Amino acid sequence: MTAQQTLTTVDDLYHYIQSIVPSLTRNNDDAILLDAFEQNDLRHVCQAIRETISNQVTYQHLTLRFGSNSEQSVYQFDVSKPVQFLFDLYSLYLAIRHIEFQLCTFHKDVINPLVVPINSETLSWPIGQSFINQVYQHHSTAMKYIIPCVQLHDTENNECHNVMTLNANLESLKKKAVQLWVDIIPPTQYLETIKTIKPDAIKTSHILNDDHKRSGLIPVIRFIRKNNTLFIAGRVGSQHELNQYRLLGAQYYFGYISDIPVSVSMRKQEANNS
Protein backbone atom coordinates (compact mmCIF):
# COMPACT_ATOMS: atom_id res chain seq x y z
CA MET A 1 0.00 0.00 0.00
CA THR A 2 1.59 3.24 -1.09
CA ALA A 3 1.74 6.24 1.18
CA GLN A 4 -0.61 8.09 -1.16
CA GLN A 5 -3.16 5.29 -1.46
CA THR A 6 -6.29 5.84 0.61
CA LEU A 7 -9.14 3.40 1.10
CA THR A 8 -12.05 5.74 1.67
CA THR A 9 -14.83 3.54 0.26
CA VAL A 10 -15.74 -0.13 0.54
CA ASP A 11 -15.02 -0.35 -3.18
CA ASP A 12 -11.47 0.83 -2.45
CA LEU A 13 -11.10 -1.83 0.25
CA TYR A 14 -12.24 -4.61 -2.05
CA HIS A 15 -10.07 -3.59 -4.98
CA TYR A 16 -7.02 -3.18 -2.79
CA ILE A 17 -7.43 -6.71 -1.41
CA GLN A 18 -7.99 -7.98 -4.94
CA SER A 19 -4.81 -6.25 -6.14
CA ILE A 20 -2.50 -8.04 -3.71
CA VAL A 21 -3.90 -11.55 -4.24
CA PRO A 22 -1.58 -12.49 -7.17
CA SER A 23 1.56 -11.89 -5.10
CA LEU A 24 0.60 -14.11 -2.16
CA THR A 25 0.34 -17.70 -3.44
CA ARG A 26 2.92 -19.95 -1.74
CA ASN A 27 1.41 -23.47 -1.88
CA ASN A 28 -1.45 -25.55 -3.28
CA ASP A 29 -3.92 -24.65 -0.53
CA ASP A 30 -3.18 -20.97 -1.12
CA ALA A 31 -4.01 -21.46 -4.79
CA ILE A 32 -7.29 -23.26 -3.98
CA LEU A 33 -8.56 -20.55 -1.65
CA LEU A 34 -7.34 -17.60 -3.68
CA ASP A 35 -9.04 -19.11 -6.72
CA ALA A 36 -12.22 -19.38 -4.64
CA PHE A 37 -11.81 -15.69 -3.78
CA GLU A 38 -11.42 -14.78 -7.46
CA GLN A 39 -14.50 -16.87 -8.32
CA ASN A 40 -16.58 -15.10 -5.65
CA ASP A 41 -16.92 -18.39 -3.79
CA LEU A 42 -15.75 -17.07 -0.40
CA ARG A 43 -18.65 -16.14 1.84
CA HIS A 44 -18.93 -14.89 5.34
CA VAL A 45 -21.17 -16.66 7.78
CA CYS A 46 -22.66 -14.96 10.80
CA GLN A 47 -23.56 -16.82 13.96
CA ALA A 48 -25.42 -15.40 16.94
CA ILE A 49 -23.55 -14.97 20.23
CA ARG A 50 -26.08 -15.39 23.03
CA GLU A 51 -26.21 -14.67 26.73
CA THR A 52 -25.77 -17.91 28.67
CA ILE A 53 -28.60 -17.15 31.11
CA SER A 54 -31.30 -15.43 29.04
CA ASN A 55 -30.28 -16.87 25.65
CA GLN A 56 -30.74 -13.39 24.18
CA VAL A 57 -28.68 -12.56 21.07
CA THR A 58 -26.18 -9.83 21.93
CA TYR A 59 -23.39 -10.14 19.35
CA GLN A 60 -22.77 -11.76 15.97
CA HIS A 61 -19.64 -13.74 15.08
CA LEU A 62 -18.20 -13.67 11.55
CA THR A 63 -16.09 -16.33 9.89
CA LEU A 64 -15.22 -17.30 6.31
CA ARG A 65 -16.53 -20.33 4.44
CA PHE A 66 -16.46 -21.59 0.88
CA GLY A 67 -17.95 -24.40 -1.17
CA SER A 68 -21.33 -24.90 -2.80
CA ASN A 69 -23.05 -24.94 0.59
CA SER A 70 -20.49 -22.82 2.44
CA GLU A 71 -19.55 -26.01 4.27
CA GLN A 72 -15.78 -25.62 4.36
CA SER A 73 -13.89 -23.30 6.67
CA VAL A 74 -10.95 -21.50 5.12
CA TYR A 75 -9.12 -22.00 8.40
CA GLN A 76 -9.00 -25.77 7.93
CA PHE A 77 -6.56 -25.40 5.04
CA ASP A 78 -2.78 -25.26 5.32
CA VAL A 79 -2.43 -21.77 3.90
CA SER A 80 0.67 -19.61 4.16
CA LYS A 81 0.89 -16.74 6.62
CA PRO A 82 0.37 -13.99 3.99
CA VAL A 83 -2.87 -15.64 2.83
CA GLN A 84 -4.06 -15.98 6.43
CA PHE A 85 -3.42 -12.28 6.89
CA LEU A 86 -5.18 -11.43 3.62
CA PHE A 87 -8.32 -13.27 4.75
CA ASP A 88 -8.29 -11.29 7.99
CA LEU A 89 -8.41 -8.09 5.93
CA TYR A 90 -11.11 -9.57 3.73
CA SER A 91 -13.13 -10.44 6.84
CA LEU A 92 -12.89 -6.82 7.99
CA TYR A 93 -14.05 -5.66 4.56
CA LEU A 94 -17.02 -8.04 4.66
CA ALA A 95 -17.85 -6.92 8.20
CA ILE A 96 -17.90 -3.28 7.11
CA ARG A 97 -20.21 -4.09 4.18
CA HIS A 98 -22.46 -6.15 6.46
CA ILE A 99 -22.77 -3.37 9.04
CA GLU A 100 -23.27 -0.66 6.42
CA PHE A 101 -26.12 -2.69 4.93
CA GLN A 102 -27.69 -3.10 8.36
CA LEU A 103 -27.33 0.63 9.11
CA CYS A 104 -29.21 1.38 5.88
CA THR A 105 -31.90 -1.20 6.66
CA PHE A 106 -32.49 -1.21 10.42
CA HIS A 107 -32.50 1.24 13.28
CA LYS A 108 -29.00 1.43 14.75
CA ASP A 109 -30.27 0.42 18.19
CA VAL A 110 -31.23 -3.07 16.99
CA ILE A 111 -27.91 -3.85 15.31
CA ASN A 112 -25.82 -6.41 17.19
CA PRO A 113 -22.06 -5.72 17.17
CA LEU A 114 -20.14 -8.01 14.82
CA VAL A 115 -17.12 -9.90 16.20
CA VAL A 116 -14.33 -10.50 13.66
CA PRO A 117 -11.43 -12.92 14.35
CA ILE A 118 -7.96 -11.53 13.54
CA ASN A 119 -4.66 -13.39 13.72
CA SER A 120 -2.29 -11.66 16.14
CA GLU A 121 0.45 -11.67 13.50
CA THR A 122 -1.74 -9.72 11.09
CA LEU A 123 -1.26 -6.76 13.41
CA SER A 124 2.51 -6.91 12.73
CA TRP A 125 2.14 -7.29 8.94
CA PRO A 126 2.87 -3.84 7.43
CA ILE A 127 0.03 -4.22 4.92
CA GLY A 128 -2.28 -5.29 7.74
CA GLN A 129 -1.28 -2.39 9.96
CA SER A 130 -1.93 0.15 7.20
CA PHE A 131 -5.24 -1.47 6.22
CA ILE A 132 -6.51 -1.55 9.81
CA ASN A 133 -5.50 2.07 10.38
CA GLN A 134 -7.40 3.10 7.27
CA VAL A 135 -10.61 1.24 8.12
CA TYR A 136 -10.74 3.01 11.46
CA GLN A 137 -9.93 6.35 9.83
CA HIS A 138 -12.27 6.18 6.84
CA HIS A 139 -14.98 3.72 7.95
CA SER A 140 -15.43 4.83 11.55
CA THR A 141 -19.24 4.64 11.51
CA ALA A 142 -19.26 0.93 10.63
CA MET A 143 -16.28 0.17 12.89
CA LYS A 144 -18.29 1.35 15.91
CA TYR A 145 -20.24 -1.92 15.47
CA ILE A 146 -17.24 -4.17 14.74
CA ILE A 147 -15.23 -5.87 17.49
CA PRO A 148 -11.82 -7.36 16.61
CA CYS A 149 -11.14 -10.66 18.38
CA VAL A 150 -7.38 -11.19 18.28
CA GLN A 151 -6.28 -14.82 18.23
CA LEU A 152 -3.52 -15.35 20.79
CA HIS A 153 -2.76 -18.91 19.77
CA ASP A 154 0.54 -20.60 20.60
CA THR A 155 2.39 -21.63 17.45
CA GLU A 156 6.00 -22.44 16.70
CA ASN A 157 8.11 -19.54 15.43
CA ASN A 158 5.25 -17.14 16.08
CA GLU A 159 6.49 -13.59 15.55
CA CYS A 160 4.14 -12.50 18.30
CA HIS A 161 6.39 -14.20 20.85
CA ASN A 162 8.00 -10.75 20.84
CA VAL A 163 5.98 -9.61 23.81
CA MET A 164 6.75 -5.92 23.48
CA THR A 165 5.64 -5.85 19.85
CA LEU A 166 2.49 -7.83 20.59
CA ASN A 167 1.53 -5.64 23.54
CA ALA A 168 2.14 -2.46 21.52
CA ASN A 169 -0.02 -3.79 18.67
CA LEU A 170 -2.84 -4.72 21.04
CA GLU A 171 -2.67 -1.39 22.88
CA SER A 172 -2.87 0.45 19.56
CA LEU A 173 -5.86 -1.60 18.43
CA LYS A 174 -7.60 -1.23 21.77
CA LYS A 175 -7.43 2.57 21.46
CA LYS A 176 -9.16 2.39 18.07
CA ALA A 177 -11.74 -0.33 18.71
CA VAL A 178 -15.07 0.01 20.49
CA GLN A 179 -14.11 -3.20 22.29
CA LEU A 180 -11.13 -5.55 22.09
CA TRP A 181 -11.59 -9.30 22.52
CA VAL A 182 -8.90 -11.98 22.60
CA ASP A 183 -9.22 -15.65 21.71
CA ILE A 184 -6.98 -18.06 23.65
CA ILE A 185 -6.22 -21.78 23.87
CA PRO A 186 -5.46 -22.65 27.50
CA PRO A 187 -2.98 -23.14 28.98
CA THR A 188 -1.76 -19.91 27.38
CA GLN A 189 1.63 -18.27 27.38
CA TYR A 190 -0.11 -14.95 26.85
CA LEU A 191 -1.51 -14.57 30.37
CA GLU A 192 0.87 -11.69 31.18
CA THR A 193 -0.11 -9.95 27.95
CA ILE A 194 -3.77 -10.35 28.88
CA LYS A 195 -3.07 -8.89 32.32
CA THR A 196 -1.26 -5.94 30.72
CA ILE A 197 -3.80 -5.20 27.98
CA LYS A 198 -6.95 -6.01 29.96
CA PRO A 199 -9.18 -6.92 26.99
CA ASP A 200 -12.92 -6.42 27.21
CA ALA A 201 -13.59 -10.12 26.66
CA ILE A 202 -11.76 -13.45 26.54
CA LYS A 203 -13.02 -16.19 24.23
CA THR A 204 -12.05 -19.84 24.23
CA SER A 205 -13.37 -23.03 22.60
CA HIS A 206 -13.17 -26.83 22.90
CA ILE A 207 -11.63 -27.05 26.35
CA LEU A 208 -14.01 -28.97 28.60
CA ASN A 209 -13.13 -32.50 27.46
CA ASP A 210 -9.40 -31.92 27.82
CA ASP A 211 -8.01 -32.01 31.38
CA HIS A 212 -4.86 -30.14 30.36
CA LYS A 213 -6.87 -27.31 28.83
CA ARG A 214 -9.31 -27.23 31.74
CA SER A 215 -6.51 -26.85 34.28
CA GLY A 216 -4.87 -24.24 32.06
CA LEU A 217 -8.06 -22.20 32.16
CA ILE A 218 -7.92 -21.74 35.96
CA PRO A 219 -5.57 -18.71 36.00
CA VAL A 220 -7.57 -17.17 33.17
CA ILE A 221 -10.80 -17.59 35.14
CA ARG A 222 -9.13 -15.91 38.12
CA PHE A 223 -8.18 -12.96 35.93
CA ILE A 224 -11.68 -12.78 34.44
CA ARG A 225 -13.33 -12.69 37.87
CA LYS A 226 -10.85 -10.19 39.32
CA ASN A 227 -11.23 -7.75 36.40
CA ASN A 228 -14.92 -8.31 35.52
CA THR A 229 -13.87 -9.32 32.03
CA LEU A 230 -16.47 -10.91 29.75
CA PHE A 231 -16.01 -14.65 29.23
CA ILE A 232 -17.15 -16.02 25.86
CA ALA A 233 -17.55 -19.75 25.17
CA GLY A 234 -17.19 -20.67 21.51
CA ARG A 235 -18.27 -23.74 19.55
CA VAL A 236 -20.57 -25.02 22.28
CA GLY A 237 -21.99 -28.30 21.05
CA SER A 238 -24.35 -29.55 23.76
CA GLN A 239 -26.56 -28.45 26.65
CA HIS A 240 -24.22 -30.21 29.06
CA GLU A 241 -21.26 -28.25 27.73
CA LEU A 242 -23.23 -25.00 28.00
CA ASN A 243 -24.13 -25.80 31.60
CA GLN A 244 -20.46 -26.38 32.40
CA TYR A 245 -19.49 -23.06 30.87
CA ARG A 246 -22.22 -21.35 32.92
CA LEU A 247 -20.72 -22.82 36.08
CA LEU A 248 -17.32 -21.47 35.04
CA GLY A 249 -18.84 -18.00 34.69
CA ALA A 250 -19.23 -17.62 30.94
CA GLN A 251 -21.66 -14.79 30.18
CA TYR A 252 -21.95 -15.48 26.44
CA TYR A 253 -21.72 -18.46 24.11
CA PHE A 254 -22.20 -19.53 20.54
CA GLY A 255 -22.29 -22.84 18.72
CA TYR A 256 -24.43 -25.30 16.80
CA ILE A 257 -26.39 -26.04 19.97
CA SER A 258 -28.51 -22.97 19.25
CA ASP A 259 -27.73 -21.52 15.82
CA ILE A 260 -26.61 -22.68 12.39
CA PRO A 261 -24.33 -20.02 10.88
CA VAL A 262 -26.09 -17.95 8.21
CA SER A 263 -24.16 -17.60 4.96
CA VAL A 264 -24.07 -14.23 3.20
CA SER A 265 -22.64 -13.96 -0.32
CA MET A 266 -20.74 -10.84 -1.32
CA ARG A 267 -20.55 -10.89 -5.09
CA LYS A 268 -17.91 -8.91 -6.94
CA GLN A 269 -20.48 -6.86 -8.78
CA GLU A 270 -21.96 -5.81 -5.43
CA ALA A 271 -18.62 -4.43 -4.41
CA ASN A 272 -18.25 -2.63 -7.69
CA ASN A 273 -21.63 -0.99 -7.19
CA SER A 274 -20.87 0.22 -3.69
XYZ file of C-alpha atoms in Angstrom:
274
model
C 0.000 0.000 0.000
C 1.590 3.238 -1.088
C 1.742 6.244 1.177
C -0.608 8.090 -1.164
C -3.162 5.289 -1.461
C -6.291 5.842 0.605
C -9.145 3.400 1.104
C -12.049 5.737 1.668
C -14.835 3.544 0.260
C -15.741 -0.133 0.537
C -15.021 -0.347 -3.176
C -11.466 0.827 -2.450
C -11.103 -1.827 0.249
C -12.237 -4.610 -2.053
C -10.066 -3.591 -4.985
C -7.015 -3.181 -2.788
C -7.431 -6.714 -1.412
C -7.986 -7.982 -4.942
C -4.810 -6.248 -6.144
C -2.497 -8.039 -3.706
C -3.899 -11.553 -4.238
C -1.582 -12.495 -7.173
C 1.558 -11.886 -5.097
C 0.602 -14.106 -2.162
C 0.344 -17.695 -3.439
C 2.918 -19.953 -1.744
C 1.406 -23.469 -1.880
C -1.451 -25.552 -3.282
C -3.923 -24.651 -0.529
C -3.176 -20.972 -1.124
C -4.008 -21.465 -4.788
C -7.291 -23.261 -3.984
C -8.557 -20.553 -1.651
C -7.335 -17.596 -3.681
C -9.040 -19.106 -6.722
C -12.218 -19.378 -4.636
C -11.810 -15.694 -3.784
C -11.424 -14.783 -7.460
C -14.503 -16.868 -8.318
C -16.575 -15.097 -5.648
C -16.919 -18.386 -3.788
C -15.750 -17.074 -0.401
C -18.647 -16.135 1.841
C -18.926 -14.894 5.336
C -21.174 -16.663 7.778
C -22.656 -14.956 10.803
C -23.558 -16.818 13.963
C -25.418 -15.398 16.939
C -23.545 -14.973 20.227
C -26.081 -15.394 23.034
C -26.207 -14.672 26.734
C -25.769 -17.907 28.667
C -28.597 -17.151 31.112
C -31.297 -15.426 29.041
C -30.275 -16.865 25.651
C -30.735 -13.388 24.176
C -28.683 -12.563 21.073
C -26.178 -9.834 21.933
C -23.387 -10.139 19.353
C -22.770 -11.757 15.970
C -19.643 -13.735 15.076
C -18.200 -13.668 11.550
C -16.091 -16.330 9.889
C -15.215 -17.300 6.309
C -16.529 -20.331 4.437
C -16.459 -21.589 0.882
C -17.949 -24.398 -1.167
C -21.333 -24.904 -2.796
C -23.054 -24.936 0.594
C -20.486 -22.822 2.438
C -19.546 -26.014 4.266
C -15.777 -25.619 4.363
C -13.892 -23.300 6.673
C -10.955 -21.501 5.116
C -9.122 -21.995 8.402
C -9.004 -25.768 7.933
C -6.563 -25.400 5.042
C -2.777 -25.255 5.318
C -2.425 -21.770 3.897
C 0.666 -19.613 4.159
C 0.888 -16.739 6.624
C 0.365 -13.992 3.992
C -2.868 -15.637 2.833
C -4.065 -15.983 6.433
C -3.418 -12.280 6.891
C -5.182 -11.435 3.620
C -8.318 -13.266 4.752
C -8.294 -11.288 7.993
C -8.406 -8.092 5.927
C -11.115 -9.575 3.729
C -13.127 -10.443 6.836
C -12.889 -6.821 7.988
C -14.048 -5.662 4.558
C -17.020 -8.038 4.663
C -17.848 -6.918 8.201
C -17.900 -3.275 7.110
C -20.213 -4.090 4.175
C -22.456 -6.148 6.459
C -22.768 -3.367 9.036
C -23.274 -0.658 6.416
C -26.122 -2.693 4.929
C -27.691 -3.095 8.361
C -27.334 0.625 9.109
C -29.212 1.379 5.877
C -31.896 -1.199 6.662
C -32.495 -1.206 10.423
C -32.496 1.238 13.277
C -29.005 1.426 14.746
C -30.272 0.425 18.193
C -31.232 -3.067 16.995
C -27.906 -3.854 15.310
C -25.815 -6.409 17.189
C -22.064 -5.722 17.170
C -20.140 -8.012 14.818
C -17.124 -9.898 16.200
C -14.326 -10.502 13.660
C -11.429 -12.922 14.350
C -7.957 -11.531 13.541
C -4.661 -13.393 13.722
C -2.291 -11.658 16.143
C 0.450 -11.668 13.501
C -1.741 -9.723 11.086
C -1.258 -6.764 13.411
C 2.513 -6.907 12.732
C 2.143 -7.285 8.944
C 2.871 -3.840 7.430
C 0.030 -4.215 4.921
C -2.281 -5.294 7.738
C -1.284 -2.389 9.962
C -1.934 0.148 7.202
C -5.242 -1.472 6.223
C -6.513 -1.549 9.812
C -5.497 2.066 10.381
C -7.403 3.101 7.273
C -10.607 1.237 8.123
C -10.735 3.009 11.463
C -9.932 6.347 9.830
C -12.274 6.179 6.842
C -14.976 3.723 7.953
C -15.430 4.826 11.552
C -19.238 4.641 11.512
C -19.257 0.934 10.629
C -16.278 0.175 12.886
C -18.288 1.348 15.906
C -20.242 -1.917 15.471
C -17.239 -4.173 14.735
C -15.232 -5.874 17.485
C -11.822 -7.355 16.606
C -11.141 -10.662 18.375
C -7.378 -11.186 18.283
C -6.282 -14.815 18.233
C -3.517 -15.353 20.787
C -2.765 -18.915 19.766
C 0.538 -20.595 20.601
C 2.386 -21.626 17.447
C 6.003 -22.436 16.702
C 8.109 -19.545 15.433
C 5.249 -17.139 16.078
C 6.495 -13.588 15.552
C 4.141 -12.496 18.298
C 6.390 -14.199 20.849
C 8.003 -10.748 20.835
C 5.982 -9.609 23.812
C 6.745 -5.919 23.484
C 5.642 -5.849 19.852
C 2.489 -7.827 20.594
C 1.532 -5.639 23.542
C 2.139 -2.460 21.525
C -0.024 -3.785 18.674
C -2.840 -4.721 21.040
C -2.671 -1.390 22.878
C -2.868 0.452 19.560
C -5.858 -1.602 18.428
C -7.605 -1.226 21.772
C -7.431 2.574 21.459
C -9.164 2.394 18.068
C -11.742 -0.326 18.705
C -15.066 0.013 20.493
C -14.107 -3.204 22.294
C -11.127 -5.550 22.088
C -11.588 -9.295 22.523
C -8.896 -11.976 22.604
C -9.219 -15.653 21.715
C -6.978 -18.060 23.650
C -6.219 -21.780 23.868
C -5.460 -22.654 27.505
C -2.977 -23.138 28.976
C -1.764 -19.913 27.383
C 1.634 -18.272 27.376
C -0.115 -14.950 26.850
C -1.509 -14.569 30.368
C 0.874 -11.693 31.179
C -0.108 -9.953 27.947
C -3.769 -10.352 28.876
C -3.071 -8.892 32.316
C -1.260 -5.937 30.723
C -3.796 -5.198 27.978
C -6.952 -6.007 29.959
C -9.176 -6.917 26.988
C -12.924 -6.417 27.206
C -13.587 -10.125 26.665
C -11.764 -13.449 26.541
C -13.015 -16.192 24.229
C -12.051 -19.837 24.227
C -13.367 -23.028 22.600
C -13.171 -26.828 22.898
C -11.627 -27.054 26.347
C -14.014 -28.972 28.599
C -13.134 -32.495 27.460
C -9.399 -31.916 27.820
C -8.010 -32.014 31.380
C -4.856 -30.144 30.360
C -6.869 -27.310 28.827
C -9.309 -27.225 31.740
C -6.508 -26.852 34.278
C -4.867 -24.239 32.059
C -8.061 -22.205 32.159
C -7.920 -21.743 35.963
C -5.568 -18.708 36.000
C -7.566 -17.173 33.169
C -10.802 -17.586 35.144
C -9.127 -15.911 38.125
C -8.181 -12.958 35.934
C -11.683 -12.775 34.443
C -13.329 -12.687 37.872
C -10.850 -10.187 39.319
C -11.233 -7.755 36.402
C -14.917 -8.308 35.523
C -13.871 -9.320 32.026
C -16.465 -10.914 29.753
C -16.008 -14.651 29.227
C -17.147 -16.017 25.856
C -17.551 -19.753 25.170
C -17.193 -20.671 21.508
C -18.266 -23.740 19.552
C -20.570 -25.016 22.275
C -21.991 -28.303 21.055
C -24.353 -29.552 23.759
C -26.555 -28.446 26.647
C -24.218 -30.213 29.065
C -21.258 -28.249 27.730
C -23.230 -25.003 27.997
C -24.131 -25.799 31.603
C -20.462 -26.377 32.404
C -19.494 -23.059 30.869
C -22.215 -21.352 32.920
C -20.721 -22.818 36.083
C -17.324 -21.467 35.043
C -18.843 -18.003 34.695
C -19.226 -17.617 30.940
C -21.661 -14.789 30.177
C -21.954 -15.485 26.438
C -21.718 -18.465 24.114
C -22.203 -19.527 20.537
C -22.289 -22.840 18.717
C -24.425 -25.304 16.797
C -26.389 -26.040 19.971
C -28.514 -22.967 19.250
C -27.729 -21.518 15.825
C -26.613 -22.680 12.392
C -24.335 -20.016 10.880
C -26.089 -17.954 8.208
C -24.163 -17.597 4.958
C -24.075 -14.233 3.195
C -22.640 -13.965 -0.316
C -20.739 -10.837 -1.318
C -20.549 -10.886 -5.087
C -17.914 -8.909 -6.939
C -20.485 -6.858 -8.778
C -21.962 -5.809 -5.430
C -18.618 -4.426 -4.411
C -18.251 -2.626 -7.686
C -21.632 -0.986 -7.189
C -20.870 0.221 -3.694
